[in-house]
Coordinates of C-alpha atoms and ligand atoms in Angstrom, one line a residue:
Chain Z
M295 CA 109.3 126.8 122.4
F296 CA 109.3 125.7 126.0
Y297 CA 108.8 128.1 128.8
I298 CA 110.5 126.5 131.7
Y299 CA 110.2 127.2 135.4
C300 CA 113.7 126.9 137.0
P301 CA 113.1 125.7 140.6
Y302 CA 116.3 127.5 141.7
C303 CA 115.7 130.8 140.1
G304 CA 112.0 130.7 140.8
E305 CA 111.2 132.1 137.4
H306 CA 109.9 131.0 134.0
R307 CA 112.6 131.4 131.3
E308 CA 112.8 130.5 127.6
E309 CA 113.9 127.1 126.4
E310 CA 117.1 128.5 124.9
E311 CA 118.5 129.2 128.4
F312 CA 118.4 125.5 129.1
H313 CA 119.8 122.2 128.0
P314 CA 118.2 118.8 128.4
K315 CA 120.5 116.2 130.0
G316 CA 118.6 112.9 129.7
Q317 CA 116.8 110.6 132.0
A318 CA 116.7 111.7 135.7
H319 CA 117.1 109.6 138.9
I320 CA 119.8 107.3 137.5
E321 CA 122.0 106.3 140.3
R322 CA 125.7 105.5 139.8
P323 CA 126.4 102.0 141.2
K324 CA 128.0 102.4 144.6
E325 CA 130.7 100.0 143.8
P326 CA 131.4 100.0 140.1
E327 CA 134.2 97.4 140.5
A328 CA 131.6 95.0 141.8
C329 CA 129.3 95.4 138.8
S330 CA 128.9 92.7 136.2
D331 CA 129.4 93.9 132.6
E332 CA 125.7 93.8 132.2
E333 CA 124.9 96.0 135.2
W334 CA 127.6 98.5 134.2
G335 CA 126.4 98.6 130.6
N336 CA 122.8 99.0 131.8
Y337 CA 123.8 101.9 134.0
L338 CA 125.8 103.6 131.2
F339 CA 123.6 103.1 128.2
F340 CA 120.2 101.6 128.7
R341 CA 117.4 104.1 129.1
D342 CA 113.6 104.1 129.8
N343 CA 112.8 106.3 126.8
P344 CA 109.0 106.1 127.4
R345 CA 106.3 107.3 125.1
G346 CA 104.5 109.3 127.8
V347 CA 105.5 110.7 131.1
H348 CA 109.3 111.1 131.4
H349 CA 111.5 112.3 134.3
E350 CA 114.5 114.1 132.9
M351 CA 117.3 116.4 134.0
W352 CA 117.8 119.8 132.6
V353 CA 120.5 122.4 133.3
H354 CA 119.8 126.1 133.4
A355 CA 122.9 126.6 131.3
V356 CA 122.9 130.4 130.8
G357 CA 121.1 131.2 134.0
C358 CA 122.0 129.8 137.4
R359 CA 123.8 126.9 135.8
K360 CA 122.1 124.4 138.2
F361 CA 120.8 121.0 137.3
F362 CA 117.1 120.3 138.1
N363 CA 114.5 117.7 137.2
M364 CA 111.5 117.9 135.1
T365 CA 108.5 115.7 134.5
R366 CA 107.4 116.0 130.9
H367 CA 105.1 114.2 128.5
T368 CA 107.1 113.0 125.5
V369 CA 104.2 113.1 123.0
S370 CA 102.3 116.3 124.0
Y371 CA 105.6 117.8 125.2
E372 CA 103.7 119.3 128.1
I373 CA 105.8 120.1 131.1
L374 CA 104.0 118.7 134.1
E375 CA 106.4 119.9 136.8
T376 CA 110.0 120.9 137.6
Y377 CA 111.7 120.1 140.9
K378 CA 115.1 120.3 142.5
M379 CA 117.8 117.7 142.5
G380 CA 117.3 115.2 145.3
E381 CA 113.6 115.7 145.3
Q382 CA 111.1 113.1 144.0
P383 CA 108.5 113.7 141.3
S384 CA 104.9 114.3 142.4
I385 CA 103.5 113.2 139.0
T386 CA 104.4 109.7 137.5
A387 CA 103.1 107.6 134.7
D388 CA 101.0 105.7 137.1
S389 CA 99.4 108.8 138.6
Q390 CA 98.5 110.0 135.1
N391 CA 95.1 108.6 134.5
P392 CA 94.0 108.5 131.7
P393 CA 97.2 108.6 129.7
R394 CA 97.9 112.1 128.5
E395 CA 98.5 110.9 125.0
T396 CA 94.8 110.9 124.4
V397 CA 94.2 114.3 125.8
P398 CA 94.1 117.0 123.2
V399 CA 97.0 119.4 123.4
S400 CA 95.9 122.9 124.1
H401 CA 99.2 124.6 123.5
P402 CA 100.9 123.0 120.5
E403 CA 104.0 125.1 120.9
G404 CA 105.0 123.5 124.2
V405 CA 103.5 124.6 127.4
R406 CA 103.9 126.4 130.7
A407 CA 104.7 124.4 133.7
Chain L
M73 CA 103.5 92.8 88.5
Q74 CA 103.1 95.2 85.6
R75 CA 106.6 96.3 84.6
Y76 CA 107.3 100.0 84.0
S77 CA 109.1 101.2 80.9
G78 CA 109.1 104.1 78.5
F79 CA 107.0 102.0 76.1
G80 CA 104.4 101.4 78.9
L81 CA 104.2 105.1 79.5
V82 CA 103.3 105.7 75.9
K83 CA 100.8 102.8 75.9
H84 CA 99.0 104.1 79.0
A85 CA 98.9 107.6 77.6
L86 CA 96.5 106.2 75.0
S87 CA 94.0 105.3 77.8
H88 CA 94.7 108.6 79.7
H89 CA 96.7 106.8 82.4
E90 CA 93.5 105.4 83.9
N91 CA 94.5 101.7 83.7
W92 CA 97.7 101.5 85.7
Q93 CA 97.7 98.5 88.0
R94 CA 97.7 99.2 91.7
Q95 CA 101.3 99.0 93.0
W96 CA 100.5 96.6 95.9
R97 CA 97.5 94.8 97.3
N98 CA 95.6 95.7 100.5
P99 CA 95.2 92.2 101.8
T100 CA 93.3 91.0 105.0
P101 CA 95.8 89.6 107.5
K102 CA 96.3 85.9 107.5
K103 CA 96.3 84.0 110.9
Q104 CA 99.9 83.0 110.4
Y105 CA 103.1 83.9 108.6
D106 CA 106.7 82.6 108.5
V107 CA 108.1 86.0 109.3
I108 CA 106.4 89.2 110.5
I109 CA 108.2 92.6 110.0
V110 CA 106.9 95.3 112.3
G111 CA 107.3 98.7 110.7
G112 CA 106.6 99.6 107.1
G113 CA 109.4 102.2 106.6
G114 CA 112.1 101.7 104.0
H115 CA 114.1 99.3 106.2
G116 CA 111.1 97.1 107.0
L117 CA 109.9 97.0 103.4
A118 CA 113.5 96.3 102.1
T119 CA 113.8 93.5 104.6
A120 CA 110.6 91.9 103.3
Y121 CA 111.6 92.4 99.7
Y122 CA 115.0 90.6 100.1
L123 CA 113.5 87.9 102.3
A124 CA 111.1 87.0 99.5
K125 CA 113.4 87.6 96.6
E126 CA 116.7 86.4 97.7
F127 CA 116.0 84.0 100.6
G128 CA 112.8 82.4 99.3
I129 CA 110.7 83.2 102.3
K130 CA 107.5 84.6 100.8
N131 CA 105.0 84.0 103.5
V132 CA 105.8 87.4 105.1
A133 CA 103.7 90.2 106.5
V134 CA 104.9 93.8 107.0
I135 CA 102.8 95.4 109.7
E136 CA 102.6 99.2 109.6
K137 CA 100.5 101.2 112.0
G138 CA 100.2 104.2 109.7
W139 CA 101.0 104.4 106.0
L140 CA 104.1 103.2 104.2
G141 CA 107.1 105.5 104.7
G142 CA 105.1 107.7 107.1
G143 CA 107.8 107.4 109.7
N144 CA 111.3 108.7 109.1
T145 CA 111.6 107.3 105.6
A146 CA 109.5 110.0 104.0
R147 CA 110.6 112.7 106.4
N148 CA 114.3 112.5 105.8
T149 CA 116.6 114.7 103.8
T150 CA 117.8 111.7 101.7
I151 CA 121.6 112.1 101.9
V152 CA 123.3 108.9 100.8
R153 CA 127.0 108.3 101.5
S154 CA 129.2 105.6 102.7
N155 CA 132.3 107.5 104.0
Y156 CA 132.2 106.2 107.6
L157 CA 135.3 105.9 109.7
W158 CA 135.3 102.4 111.2
D159 CA 135.6 99.2 109.3
E160 CA 132.3 97.8 110.6
S161 CA 130.3 100.8 109.5
A162 CA 132.2 101.3 106.3
A163 CA 131.3 97.7 105.4
L164 CA 127.7 98.2 106.2
Y165 CA 127.2 101.5 104.4
E166 CA 129.3 100.6 101.4
H167 CA 127.3 97.4 101.0
S168 CA 124.3 99.7 100.9
M169 CA 125.9 102.1 98.4
K170 CA 126.5 99.2 96.0
L171 CA 122.9 98.2 96.2
W172 CA 121.8 101.8 95.7
E173 CA 123.8 101.9 92.5
G174 CA 121.6 99.2 90.9
L175 CA 118.4 99.8 92.9
S176 CA 116.2 101.4 90.2
Q177 CA 116.9 98.6 87.8
D178 CA 116.5 95.9 90.5
L179 CA 113.1 97.3 91.6
N180 CA 112.0 98.4 88.1
Y181 CA 111.2 101.6 90.0
N182 CA 112.9 105.0 89.6
V183 CA 114.2 105.9 93.0
M184 CA 115.9 108.9 91.4
F185 CA 119.3 108.0 93.0
S186 CA 121.5 110.9 92.0
Q187 CA 125.2 110.5 92.7
R188 CA 125.9 114.2 92.9
G189 CA 128.6 113.9 95.6
V190 CA 128.7 115.0 99.2
L191 CA 131.0 117.5 100.8
N192 CA 131.8 117.3 104.5
V193 CA 133.2 120.7 105.1
G194 CA 135.9 121.4 107.7
H195 CA 136.4 124.8 109.4
T196 CA 139.2 124.1 111.9
L197 CA 142.5 122.4 112.0
Q198 CA 141.0 119.5 114.0
D199 CA 138.2 119.2 111.4
M200 CA 140.8 118.9 108.7
R201 CA 142.8 116.3 110.6
D202 CA 139.7 114.2 111.2
I203 CA 138.7 114.5 107.6
Q204 CA 142.1 113.3 106.5
R205 CA 142.0 110.4 108.8
R206 CA 138.5 109.5 107.7
V207 CA 139.3 109.7 104.0
N208 CA 142.4 107.6 104.4
A209 CA 140.3 105.0 106.3
N210 CA 137.7 105.1 103.6
R211 CA 140.3 104.5 100.8
L212 CA 141.7 101.6 102.7
N213 CA 138.2 100.2 102.7
G214 CA 137.8 100.7 99.0
I215 CA 135.5 103.7 99.4
D216 CA 136.0 106.7 97.2
G217 CA 137.0 109.9 98.8
E218 CA 139.2 112.9 98.4
V219 CA 140.4 115.7 100.6
L220 CA 139.9 119.1 99.1
D221 CA 141.3 122.4 100.2
A222 CA 139.3 125.6 100.4
K223 CA 140.0 126.4 96.7
G224 CA 138.8 123.0 95.7
V225 CA 135.6 123.5 97.6
Q226 CA 135.1 126.9 96.1
E227 CA 135.5 125.4 92.6
L228 CA 132.8 122.8 93.3
V229 CA 130.4 125.1 95.0
P230 CA 130.9 128.7 93.6
I231 CA 128.0 130.1 95.7
M232 CA 129.5 129.1 99.0
D233 CA 131.3 131.7 101.1
C234 CA 134.8 130.3 101.2
S235 CA 136.4 133.6 101.9
K236 CA 138.8 134.3 104.7
N237 CA 136.3 136.8 106.1
A238 CA 133.7 134.2 107.0
R239 CA 133.1 133.8 110.7
Y240 CA 134.2 130.2 110.4
P241 CA 136.3 130.1 107.3
V242 CA 136.1 127.0 105.2
M243 CA 139.5 125.2 105.3
G244 CA 138.6 122.2 103.1
A245 CA 136.3 119.2 102.9
S246 CA 136.0 115.5 102.3
W247 CA 134.5 114.8 99.0
Q248 CA 132.7 111.5 98.1
P249 CA 131.7 111.7 94.5
R250 CA 129.6 108.5 94.5
A251 CA 127.4 109.9 97.4
G252 CA 124.3 111.8 96.7
V253 CA 120.5 111.8 97.2
A254 CA 117.5 109.7 96.3
R255 CA 113.7 110.0 96.3
H256 CA 112.5 108.8 99.7
D257 CA 108.9 107.9 98.8
A258 CA 110.0 106.0 95.8
V259 CA 112.3 103.9 97.9
A260 CA 109.4 102.9 100.2
W261 CA 107.0 102.4 97.3
G262 CA 109.5 100.6 95.1
Y263 CA 110.3 98.1 97.9
A264 CA 106.6 97.7 98.7
R265 CA 105.7 97.0 95.1
G266 CA 108.6 94.5 94.8
A267 CA 107.8 92.7 98.0
D268 CA 104.1 92.5 97.1
A269 CA 104.9 91.1 93.8
H270 CA 106.8 88.3 95.6
G271 CA 103.7 87.5 97.7
V272 CA 104.5 89.6 100.8
D273 CA 101.3 91.0 102.6
I274 CA 101.6 94.6 103.4
L275 CA 99.2 95.5 106.2
Q276 CA 98.8 99.2 106.7
Q277 CA 96.7 100.8 109.5
T278 CA 97.7 97.8 111.6
E279 CA 99.4 98.5 114.9
V280 CA 101.4 96.0 116.9
T281 CA 100.2 96.4 120.5
G282 CA 102.0 93.4 122.1
F283 CA 104.0 90.3 121.6
K284 CA 103.0 86.7 122.2
I285 CA 105.9 85.1 124.0
R286 CA 106.0 81.6 125.5
D287 CA 109.0 80.2 127.3
G288 CA 111.2 83.0 126.1
Q289 CA 110.2 82.3 122.4
I290 CA 108.1 84.6 120.3
Y291 CA 105.2 83.1 118.5
G292 CA 103.2 86.1 117.3
V293 CA 102.0 89.6 117.8
H294 CA 98.8 91.3 119.1
T295 CA 97.5 94.0 116.8
N296 CA 94.4 96.2 116.6
R297 CA 93.2 93.9 113.9
G298 CA 93.6 90.7 115.9
D299 CA 96.4 88.3 116.7
I300 CA 98.8 87.2 114.0
E301 CA 101.3 84.4 114.5
A302 CA 104.9 83.9 113.4
K303 CA 107.9 82.3 115.0
T304 CA 110.2 85.0 113.6
V305 CA 109.5 88.7 114.2
G306 CA 111.7 91.5 113.0
C307 CA 111.1 95.0 114.5
V308 CA 112.1 97.8 112.3
A309 CA 110.3 100.7 114.0
A310 CA 112.9 103.5 114.3
G311 CA 111.7 106.1 116.9
N312 CA 109.2 103.7 118.4
S313 CA 111.7 100.8 119.0
S314 CA 111.9 101.4 122.7
V315 CA 108.2 101.1 123.0
L316 CA 108.2 97.8 121.2
A317 CA 111.2 96.5 123.3
K318 CA 109.2 97.3 126.4
M319 CA 106.4 95.1 125.1
G320 CA 109.1 92.4 124.8
G321 CA 110.2 92.9 128.4
F322 CA 113.6 94.5 127.8
K323 CA 115.3 97.8 127.3
L324 CA 117.4 99.2 124.5
P325 CA 120.2 101.7 124.7
L326 CA 118.1 104.2 122.7
E327 CA 116.7 107.6 123.1
S328 CA 114.0 109.0 120.8
H329 CA 114.5 112.6 119.7
P330 CA 112.8 114.9 117.3
L331 CA 114.8 115.7 114.2
Q332 CA 113.6 118.5 112.1
A333 CA 114.1 119.5 108.4
L334 CA 112.9 122.3 106.1
V335 CA 112.4 123.0 102.5
S336 CA 112.4 126.4 100.8
E337 CA 110.3 127.7 98.0
P338 CA 111.5 126.2 94.7
I339 CA 114.2 128.2 93.0
K340 CA 116.2 127.7 89.8
P341 CA 119.0 125.1 89.9
I342 CA 121.9 126.6 91.9
L343 CA 123.4 123.9 94.0
D344 CA 124.3 120.6 92.3
T345 CA 125.9 118.7 95.2
V346 CA 125.3 118.1 98.9
V347 CA 127.1 120.3 101.5
M348 CA 127.3 119.3 105.1
S349 CA 129.1 121.0 107.9
N350 CA 129.5 119.6 111.4
H351 CA 131.2 122.7 112.7
V352 CA 128.6 125.3 111.9
H353 CA 126.1 122.5 112.0
G354 CA 123.9 122.4 109.0
Y355 CA 123.5 120.7 105.7
I356 CA 121.9 121.5 102.4
S357 CA 121.1 120.2 99.0
Q358 CA 118.6 121.2 96.2
S359 CA 115.9 118.8 95.1
D360 CA 114.9 118.2 91.5
K361 CA 111.8 120.4 92.1
G362 CA 114.2 123.2 93.0
D363 CA 113.5 123.5 96.8
L364 CA 116.5 123.7 99.1
V365 CA 116.4 120.8 101.5
I366 CA 117.9 121.8 104.8
G367 CA 118.6 120.1 108.1
A368 CA 120.9 119.9 111.1
G369 CA 120.9 118.3 114.5
I370 CA 118.3 116.8 116.8
D371 CA 116.3 118.6 119.5
G372 CA 118.1 117.6 122.6
Y373 CA 115.1 116.4 124.6
N374 CA 113.3 113.1 124.3
G375 CA 110.2 113.3 122.1
Y376 CA 107.8 111.2 120.2
G377 CA 105.8 114.1 118.9
Q378 CA 107.2 114.4 115.3
R379 CA 108.0 118.0 115.9
G380 CA 110.6 120.0 117.7
S381 CA 111.4 123.5 118.9
Y382 CA 111.8 126.7 116.9
P383 CA 115.3 127.6 118.4
T384 CA 116.6 124.4 116.6
V385 CA 115.2 125.7 113.3
E386 CA 116.7 129.0 113.9
H387 CA 120.2 127.6 114.6
T388 CA 119.9 125.4 111.5
L389 CA 119.2 128.4 109.3
Q390 CA 121.9 130.5 110.9
A391 CA 124.4 127.8 109.9
I392 CA 123.1 127.8 106.3
V393 CA 123.2 131.5 105.9
E394 CA 126.7 131.5 107.4
M395 CA 127.9 129.2 104.6
F396 CA 125.5 130.6 101.9
P397 CA 124.9 134.3 102.4
I398 CA 123.2 134.2 99.0
F399 CA 120.3 132.2 100.5
S400 CA 119.5 134.7 103.2
R401 CA 116.4 136.0 101.4
V402 CA 115.0 132.6 100.4
R403 CA 111.7 131.8 102.1
M404 CA 111.1 128.5 103.8
N405 CA 108.0 126.6 102.6
R406 CA 107.6 123.7 105.0
Q407 CA 109.1 122.4 108.2
W408 CA 108.6 119.1 109.9
G409 CA 110.1 116.6 112.3
G410 CA 110.6 112.9 112.6
I411 CA 111.4 110.7 115.6
V412 CA 114.9 109.4 115.4
D413 CA 116.2 106.6 117.7
T414 CA 119.7 107.7 118.6
C415 CA 122.2 105.2 119.9
P416 CA 125.1 106.1 122.3
D417 CA 127.8 105.2 119.7
A418 CA 125.9 106.7 116.7
C419 CA 125.7 103.3 115.1
P420 CA 122.6 101.1 114.5
I421 CA 121.5 98.0 116.3
M422 CA 120.8 94.9 114.2
S423 CA 120.4 92.2 116.7
K424 CA 119.0 89.2 118.4
T425 CA 117.2 90.1 121.7
P426 CA 116.6 88.4 125.0
V427 CA 113.4 86.9 123.4
K428 CA 114.1 84.0 121.0
G429 CA 112.9 84.6 117.4
L430 CA 112.5 88.3 118.1
Y431 CA 115.0 90.5 116.2
F432 CA 115.5 94.3 116.2
N433 CA 116.8 96.6 113.5
C434 CA 116.9 100.1 114.9
G435 CA 119.1 102.8 116.3
W436 CA 119.7 104.3 112.9
G437 CA 119.1 107.7 114.4
T438 CA 119.6 110.6 112.2
G439 CA 121.3 108.7 109.4
G440 CA 119.6 105.5 108.3
F441 CA 118.0 106.4 105.0
K442 CA 121.3 105.8 103.2
A443 CA 121.5 102.3 104.7
T444 CA 118.0 101.2 103.6
P445 CA 119.0 98.7 101.0
G446 CA 122.0 97.3 102.9
S447 CA 120.2 97.1 106.2
G448 CA 117.2 95.4 104.6
H449 CA 119.5 92.9 102.8
V450 CA 121.6 91.8 105.8
F451 CA 118.7 91.8 108.1
A452 CA 116.7 89.6 105.8
A453 CA 119.7 87.3 105.6
S454 CA 119.8 87.2 109.4
L455 CA 116.1 86.4 109.8
A456 CA 116.2 83.8 107.1
K457 CA 119.2 81.9 108.6
G458 CA 118.5 82.6 112.3
E459 CA 122.1 83.8 112.6
M460 CA 123.2 87.4 112.2
H461 CA 124.8 88.2 108.8
P462 CA 128.6 88.9 109.2
I463 CA 128.0 92.6 108.3
A464 CA 125.3 92.9 110.9
E465 CA 127.1 90.9 113.6
P466 CA 129.1 93.7 115.1
F467 CA 125.9 95.8 115.6
S468 CA 124.5 93.6 118.3
M469 CA 122.6 95.3 121.1
F470 CA 124.9 93.4 123.5
R471 CA 127.9 95.4 122.5
F472 CA 126.7 97.8 125.1
H473 CA 127.5 95.2 127.7
S474 CA 130.7 93.8 126.2
G475 CA 132.0 97.3 125.5
A476 CA 132.8 96.7 121.8
L477 CA 131.2 100.0 120.7
I478 CA 131.6 101.3 117.2
D479 CA 132.2 104.9 117.9
E480 CA 131.1 106.8 114.8
H481 CA 130.4 110.0 116.7
G482 CA 133.6 111.7 115.6
A483 CA 133.1 110.7 112.0
A484 CA 129.4 111.4 111.9
G485 CA 128.6 114.6 113.7
V486 CA 125.8 115.9 111.6
A487 CA 125.1 112.3 110.8
H488 CA 122.8 112.1 107.9
Ligands
LIG145 C1 114.3 115.1 109.4 C2 115.1 113.9 109.2 C3 116.2 114.0 108.3 C4 117.0 112.8 108.0 N1 117.9 112.9 107.1 C5 118.6 111.8 106.7 C6 119.5 111.8 105.7 O1 119.7 112.9 105.0 N2 120.2 110.7 105.3 C7 120.0 109.5 106.0 O2 120.7 108.5 105.7 N3 119.1 109.4 107.0 C8 118.4 110.5 107.4 N4 117.5 110.5 108.4 C9 117.3 109.2 109.1 C10 116.4 108.3 108.3 O3 115.2 108.9 108.0 C11 116.1 107.0 109.2 O4 117.2 106.5 109.8 C12 115.4 105.9 108.3 O5 114.5 106.5 107.4 C13 114.8 104.9 109.2 O6 114.0 104.0 108.4 P1 113.1 103.0 109.0 O7 112.5 102.2 108.0 O8 113.9 102.2 110.0 O9 112.1 103.8 110.0 P2 110.7 104.5 109.6 O10 110.7 105.0 108.2 O11 110.5 105.5 110.7 O12 109.7 103.3 109.7 C14 109.3 102.8 111.0 C15 107.9 102.5 110.9 O13 107.4 101.7 112.0 C16 106.1 102.0 112.2 N5 105.7 101.6 113.6 C17 106.2 102.0 114.8 N6 105.6 101.4 115.8 C18 104.8 100.5 115.2 C19 103.9 99.5 115.8 N7 103.8 99.4 117.1 N8 103.2 98.8 115.0 C20 103.3 98.9 113.6 N9 104.1 99.8 113.0 C21 104.8 100.6 113.8 C22 106.1 103.5 112.0 O14 104.7 104.0 111.8 C23 107.0 103.7 110.8 O15 106.3 103.8 109.6 C24 116.7 111.6 108.7 C25 115.6 111.5 109.6 C26 114.8 112.7 109.8 C27 113.7 112.6 110.8
LIG146 ZN1 118.0 128.8 137.2

């Protein structure tokens, strides 16, 4: 069970109030008509899907109903931070050293932000 | 290879079953193979088996980072069916179904394939319309199927709550009598034994950590046990496919998600078919040991951790108890997760890639166990000929650029 900090509500709430919404920071092409099939397909379907640090969108579905971003490790599931839409992550795969995967997980049930 | 038979069982009883031959060797990796298969799950092992047996390519290695079947193959709930909506998927899964029907004989290994039928239950008018459409499509493709009304469902499954008082009353179902379940470990082991007997090297505890690529052509892999060369490499790594693609320098249209399942304590035989419901979102069967085998949908977030969240387990069991109030006091024994590689159109990818000689077979998501024989067979044919087999052709990764998706979402739902 995740215990998620909603950056808009300013509170930790249980996972069931939220829905994950996939990779964050994907920008819709400014001019879809000008895209090649490949560019448009990449935008719609192709994802990073990393084994490690992942930036993803969540929605506080039964709370404030706002979308926000989360940086989370996809192996330990540890939530590293949550931040508002339009903001940039402060933790990235490159800033994670050594990779989290080798660090023992202290809270196997999913962790506090 | 020592063949198995009833007579053999009696013979070995005389020596207290202490002299059975090992089912496969544990060889040291050679420097070079004709074909390398990355991933020792059912699909990878089946690919190797058919490569050696049907296409005469015996200098093959299967490279597995853990143990055979330790990925999704031996974590899945083993539902086998072929009643998919679209022609492309129907062809693929029915090809597989036909191989299932002779598999134990072919492998000389009892995969315990049990054609006990699968019900896909409908609870709304729209469900029933979709079911009708799918069953009609199935029949046009030569796949068995019937539409049942609530009474027909009740007759098949007397313990199910088909009353009008249910919160989501059962209105009917599709029924595929040839569908069923099989023993997942036996599938991995049977293919491994068969492949080994044809000379395939199965390398366990060997992890592929990179690809050797020169001028856009693959010529080998890096592993934790040294480099191994081959001009043809097939990756069949399910939930870890995106990680391997990244090593090859490209992306796939996949997301890796945890998918969980549970089994109950063993109880006496009570359910002799498989019941799946997209609407209340859960499915159930009973294993030969007597435990109820239960599953539902993925955890919505990306995850490689082979475990998910408790709310998903709770929703799954709510759905089961909704359909089977009689099971409300049954205790669950074990619960686990696998990492499934879901594809946007809920269909697999069997494909060439931007790297020459490097092929991927992935994206089976929540429902690839049923396809193990067929997938292995057509993938082997593709690797052997260097051209995708006609059944595999529509499942190219480049369909996500051309737009020729095969949208099984409607037909699949709880897609196992
Ligand atoms: C809980 C659950 C229930 C399911 N229920 C059903 C069902 O009822 N019916 C159905 O049809 N399907 C079901 N599925 C889906 C099915 O299990 C899979 O689609 C299928 O087993 C995939 O087989 P595979 O051989 O491709 O993958 P896997 O069995 O996962 O094999 C992939 C292998 O690749 C190895 N690997 C990965 N990376 C590397 C590397 N770098 N180097 C070396 N080896 C590597 C892994 O260790 C793994 O053993 C279910 C899945 C789950 C998790
Ligand atoms: Zn909120």
